Amino acid sequence: MLEQKLSALREKRVLRYMIDFFEGDLYPVLYALLALVCSFTGFELAFFSVSAAIAVFTTIFCRDTKSMFVPLVLVIYCVSQRHTPQPPYNSGYLYRASFLIAAGCLLGIVFAAMIFRMIACKGTGNVFRARTKLRWGLLALAAALLLNGVFYVEYTFKNLLCGAALALSFVWFYIYFYNTLEWTEKTAGYVARLLVLASAVILIQLGKVYIFDGAVSGGSINKGALVLGWGMSNNIGGMLAMFMPAPFYLAYRHRFGAAYYLFGFVVFAGVVLTLSRTSVLVAAVALLAGMIILSVKGRHVRFVRICNVLLVAALAVLAVIFSERLGQLFRHYLERGFDDTGRYEIWENGVRNFLRAPVFGVGFFTPIAPDWSYGIENWLFPDMYHNTYVQMLASCGVFGVAAYTFHIVQGLILVFRRPTPERIFFFFVIAILSGMSMADNHLFHVFPALVYSALLALCEKDGEAVYGKPKEDPPVSEDAARHSGSPAETGENASAENSSETEK
């Protein structure tokens, strides 16, 4: 009944125009521009309010829920430097009670609208009944995160809150998009263009830091100056690296793929400028893979081959001519090299903490070592181990490691069973995030996990488009119906008796 009423409302002229706009290609561009402007002006709360209103409208009225990807990917980039809690700005704005209450209410309204959509509308799937490829692995991972540190002697309520936030971030958009998203041949391109937009926003913000904020001092890049409203240098490099597969996917599919291919190298240059060694290393591997794949397959093979040769030659010439200047500019890389920056010691402490509580771990809020901390000012998250497996081992124990491994295996089977370019694209985004998280903490920051969750749903949708929808679990099994005397059984018996009477 509600779905029919919503369908009737969609036919109203004004609503139809609004729906067409929010389902079109102009909306993401305008939203990205608005986020960029807000990141320079500091109107975060106003932007969050507009975003919540858009999210509620599109969730309830749009035929396809792909428009929810726009705020999901872009909303975080509206946070301004003037309001970041990180040094040298040290603002307390985002931690004010008034801001937190307002933001929490807006988030609650959007969450309620999404639940309403899944209840009121039939949708395109039902993750709770369909035998999806990733369901059990994700549920096991969520359970492990929720149970982090349980039964440990120093367990605190903070562990439950942190575990619940992480568990929800890993599963929520997987559930929502699997249930509501209408998968078409254009969906992957829409998401890829959105990631390209996000990369462009980040690059402009990074450019502003270099031009106006004194990122280069004494001929060298000052890593400490690379701070945006939403993250530090490693966060910036991680997001750019994570989104880098998008332009290469569009280079494979799009008629203007040559321009997207070149933009992919611009994104990689942005990663290099963040001085994030882990991001550069993982992104370089992904870049090389993209160069090789697109030089063999795609719509612009000849262009890619010529471009690869010219780019390598130009890089070699620049390295020879400007070797001294480049060495000074990127002195951070030369000085640090492959130094572990204390990671081995952190990982050793992670193993020690695991041995203190091997089944469910010691929880996220148990210190890595007694009386030790990273000392990051105004940081929301607990100290973490800079390695996903060590993190799961120490915080969630054997159960956590087993659940995460089970999830990874299910994901690899889904991606590489009759793979498509779309699933390979999603895989590269997820693989880059996961690869960086083997020496950093990106996966356990809520925003990357939300994008991770959404892309898993897209992998499921693309897989179903190739080898068909999975079977659904029946609401009540036949055996249960026979033993419980359910209405279904009563109806069948009555039908059989009527048939018998007729034969007589």
Coordinates of C-alpha atoms in Angstrom, one line a residue, residues 108-322:
G108 CA 19.2 9.5 13.0
I109 CA 16.7 11.0 10.6
V110 CA 18.6 9.7 7.6
F111 CA 19.0 6.3 9.2
A112 CA 15.2 6.2 9.9
A113 CA 14.4 7.1 6.3
M114 CA 16.6 4.2 5.1
I115 CA 14.9 1.7 7.3
F116 CA 11.5 3.1 6.1
R117 CA 12.6 2.6 2.5
M118 CA 13.5 -1.1 3.1
I119 CA 10.2 -1.7 4.9
A120 CA 7.9 0.3 2.8
C121 CA 9.2 -0.7 -0.7
K122 CA 9.7 -4.2 -2.0
G123 CA 13.2 -3.5 -3.2
T124 CA 15.4 -5.5 -5.5
G125 CA 16.6 -8.1 -3.0
N126 CA 16.5 -9.3 0.6
V127 CA 19.8 -9.9 2.2
F128 CA 18.2 -11.6 5.1
R129 CA 16.6 -14.3 3.0
A130 CA 18.7 -14.5 -0.2
R131 CA 21.7 -16.8 0.0
T132 CA 24.2 -14.1 -0.9
K133 CA 27.9 -14.8 -1.3
L134 CA 29.1 -12.5 1.4
R135 CA 26.4 -12.6 4.0
W136 CA 27.8 -15.0 6.5
G137 CA 31.4 -13.7 6.3
L138 CA 30.2 -10.1 7.0
L139 CA 27.9 -11.2 9.8
A140 CA 30.8 -13.2 11.4
L141 CA 33.0 -10.1 11.1
A142 CA 30.4 -7.9 12.6
A143 CA 29.9 -10.4 15.5
A144 CA 33.7 -10.4 16.1
L145 CA 33.8 -6.6 16.2
L146 CA 30.9 -6.5 18.6
L147 CA 32.5 -9.1 20.9
N148 CA 35.9 -7.4 21.0
G149 CA 37.5 -7.8 24.4
V150 CA 34.4 -9.5 26.0
F151 CA 35.4 -11.5 29.1
Y152 CA 38.7 -9.6 29.3
V153 CA 39.3 -8.4 32.9
E154 CA 39.8 -4.7 31.7
Y155 CA 36.8 -4.7 29.4
T156 CA 35.0 -1.3 29.2
F157 CA 31.8 0.0 27.7
K158 CA 33.8 1.9 25.2
N159 CA 34.8 -1.4 23.6
L160 CA 31.1 -2.2 23.0
L161 CA 30.5 1.3 21.5
C162 CA 33.5 1.1 19.2
G163 CA 32.8 -2.4 18.1
A164 CA 29.2 -1.5 17.4
A165 CA 30.2 1.5 15.3
L166 CA 32.7 -0.6 13.3
A167 CA 30.3 -3.5 12.9
L168 CA 27.6 -1.2 11.6
S169 CA 29.9 0.6 9.2
F170 CA 31.0 -2.8 7.7
V171 CA 27.5 -4.2 7.2
W172 CA 25.0 -1.3 6.9
F173 CA 25.4 -0.2 3.3
Y174 CA 25.9 -3.7 2.2
I175 CA 22.4 -4.5 3.5
Y176 CA 20.9 -1.3 2.3
F177 CA 22.2 -1.3 -1.2
Y178 CA 21.7 -5.0 -1.7
N179 CA 18.0 -4.6 -0.7
T180 CA 17.3 -1.4 -2.6
L181 CA 19.8 -0.7 -5.4
E182 CA 18.6 -1.2 -9.0
W183 CA 21.7 -2.7 -10.7
T184 CA 22.1 -1.6 -14.4
E185 CA 25.0 -1.6 -16.8
K186 CA 25.5 2.1 -16.0
T187 CA 25.7 1.7 -12.2
A188 CA 29.5 1.0 -12.0
G189 CA 30.2 4.0 -14.3
Y190 CA 28.1 6.2 -12.0
V191 CA 30.1 5.1 -9.0
A192 CA 33.4 5.5 -10.8
R193 CA 32.6 9.0 -11.9
L194 CA 31.7 9.8 -8.3
L195 CA 35.0 8.5 -7.0
V196 CA 36.7 10.7 -9.7
L197 CA 34.8 13.7 -8.4
A198 CA 35.9 12.9 -4.9
S199 CA 39.5 12.6 -6.1
A200 CA 39.2 16.0 -7.8
V201 CA 37.9 17.6 -4.6
I202 CA 40.7 16.2 -2.5
L203 CA 43.3 17.3 -5.1
I204 CA 42.0 20.9 -5.0
Q205 CA 42.0 20.9 -1.2
L206 CA 45.6 19.5 -1.3
G207 CA 46.6 22.1 -3.9
K208 CA 45.2 24.9 -1.6
V209 CA 47.5 23.6 1.2
Y210 CA 50.5 23.6 -1.1
I211 CA 49.8 27.1 -2.5
F212 CA 48.5 29.0 0.6
D213 CA 49.5 27.1 3.7
G214 CA 53.2 26.8 3.4
A215 CA 53.5 23.1 2.7
V216 CA 56.9 23.6 1.1
S217 CA 59.5 25.0 3.5
G218 CA 63.2 25.3 2.8
G219 CA 62.8 23.5 -0.5
S220 CA 61.3 20.4 1.2
I221 CA 57.7 19.3 1.8
N222 CA 56.6 19.7 5.4
K223 CA 54.5 16.6 6.1
G224 CA 53.2 18.2 9.3
A225 CA 51.6 21.0 7.3
L226 CA 49.5 18.5 5.2
V227 CA 46.4 18.8 7.3
L228 CA 42.9 19.1 5.9
G229 CA 39.7 19.4 7.8
W230 CA 38.9 15.7 7.6
G231 CA 42.3 14.2 7.9
M232 CA 46.1 14.3 8.0
S233 CA 48.7 13.5 5.3
N234 CA 48.3 9.7 5.6
N235 CA 44.5 10.0 5.5
I236 CA 44.7 12.2 2.4
G237 CA 47.1 9.8 0.6
G238 CA 45.0 6.8 1.6
M239 CA 41.8 8.3 0.2
L240 CA 43.4 9.3 -3.1
A241 CA 45.0 5.9 -3.5
M242 CA 41.7 4.1 -2.7
F243 CA 39.9 6.1 -5.4
M244 CA 42.6 5.7 -8.0
P245 CA 41.1 2.7 -9.8
A246 CA 38.1 4.8 -10.8
P247 CA 39.7 6.8 -13.6
F248 CA 41.3 3.6 -14.9
Y249 CA 38.0 1.8 -15.0
L250 CA 36.5 4.7 -16.9
A251 CA 39.6 4.7 -19.2
Y252 CA 38.6 1.0 -20.0
R253 CA 34.9 1.7 -20.6
H254 CA 34.4 5.3 -21.5
R255 CA 34.7 6.9 -25.0
F256 CA 36.7 9.7 -23.3
G257 CA 38.8 7.1 -21.6
A258 CA 42.1 8.8 -22.7
A259 CA 41.4 11.8 -20.5
Y260 CA 40.5 9.6 -17.5
Y261 CA 43.7 7.6 -18.0
L262 CA 45.8 10.8 -17.7
F263 CA 43.8 11.8 -14.7
G264 CA 44.7 8.6 -13.0
F265 CA 48.3 9.7 -13.1
V266 CA 47.4 13.0 -11.7
V267 CA 45.7 11.2 -8.8
F268 CA 48.9 9.1 -8.2
A269 CA 50.9 12.3 -8.3
G270 CA 48.6 13.6 -5.5
V271 CA 49.3 10.5 -3.5
V272 CA 53.1 11.1 -3.8
L273 CA 52.7 14.7 -2.7
T274 CA 51.1 13.5 0.6
L275 CA 54.3 11.8 1.7
S276 CA 52.4 8.8 2.8
R277 CA 54.8 5.9 2.2
T278 CA 52.3 3.1 2.6
S279 CA 49.8 4.8 0.2
V280 CA 52.5 5.5 -2.4
L281 CA 53.7 1.9 -2.3
V282 CA 50.3 0.3 -2.6
A283 CA 49.1 2.9 -5.2
A284 CA 52.2 2.3 -7.3
V285 CA 51.5 -1.5 -7.5
A286 CA 47.9 -0.7 -8.5
L287 CA 49.1 1.9 -11.0
L288 CA 51.4 -0.6 -12.6
A289 CA 48.6 -3.2 -12.8
G290 CA 46.3 -0.6 -14.4
M291 CA 49.0 0.4 -17.0
I292 CA 49.5 -3.3 -17.9
I293 CA 45.9 -4.2 -18.1
L294 CA 44.8 -1.2 -20.2
S295 CA 47.7 -1.7 -22.6
V296 CA 46.3 -5.1 -23.4
K297 CA 42.5 -4.6 -23.2
G298 CA 40.2 -1.7 -23.5
R299 CA 38.9 0.9 -25.9
H300 CA 42.2 2.9 -26.0
V301 CA 44.9 0.3 -26.2
R302 CA 47.1 2.2 -28.7
F303 CA 46.8 5.5 -26.7
V304 CA 47.7 3.7 -23.5
R305 CA 50.8 2.1 -24.9
I306 CA 52.1 5.4 -26.4
C307 CA 51.2 7.2 -23.2
N308 CA 53.0 4.7 -21.0
V309 CA 56.2 5.0 -23.1
L310 CA 56.1 8.8 -23.1
L311 CA 55.4 9.0 -19.3
V312 CA 58.2 6.6 -18.4
A313 CA 60.6 8.5 -20.7
A314 CA 59.5 11.9 -19.3
L315 CA 59.9 10.6 -15.7
A316 CA 63.4 9.4 -16.5
V317 CA 64.4 12.7 -18.0
L318 CA 63.0 14.7 -15.1
A319 CA 64.8 12.4 -12.6
V320 CA 68.1 13.0 -14.3
I321 CA 67.8 16.7 -14.9
F322 CA 66.2 17.7 -11.6

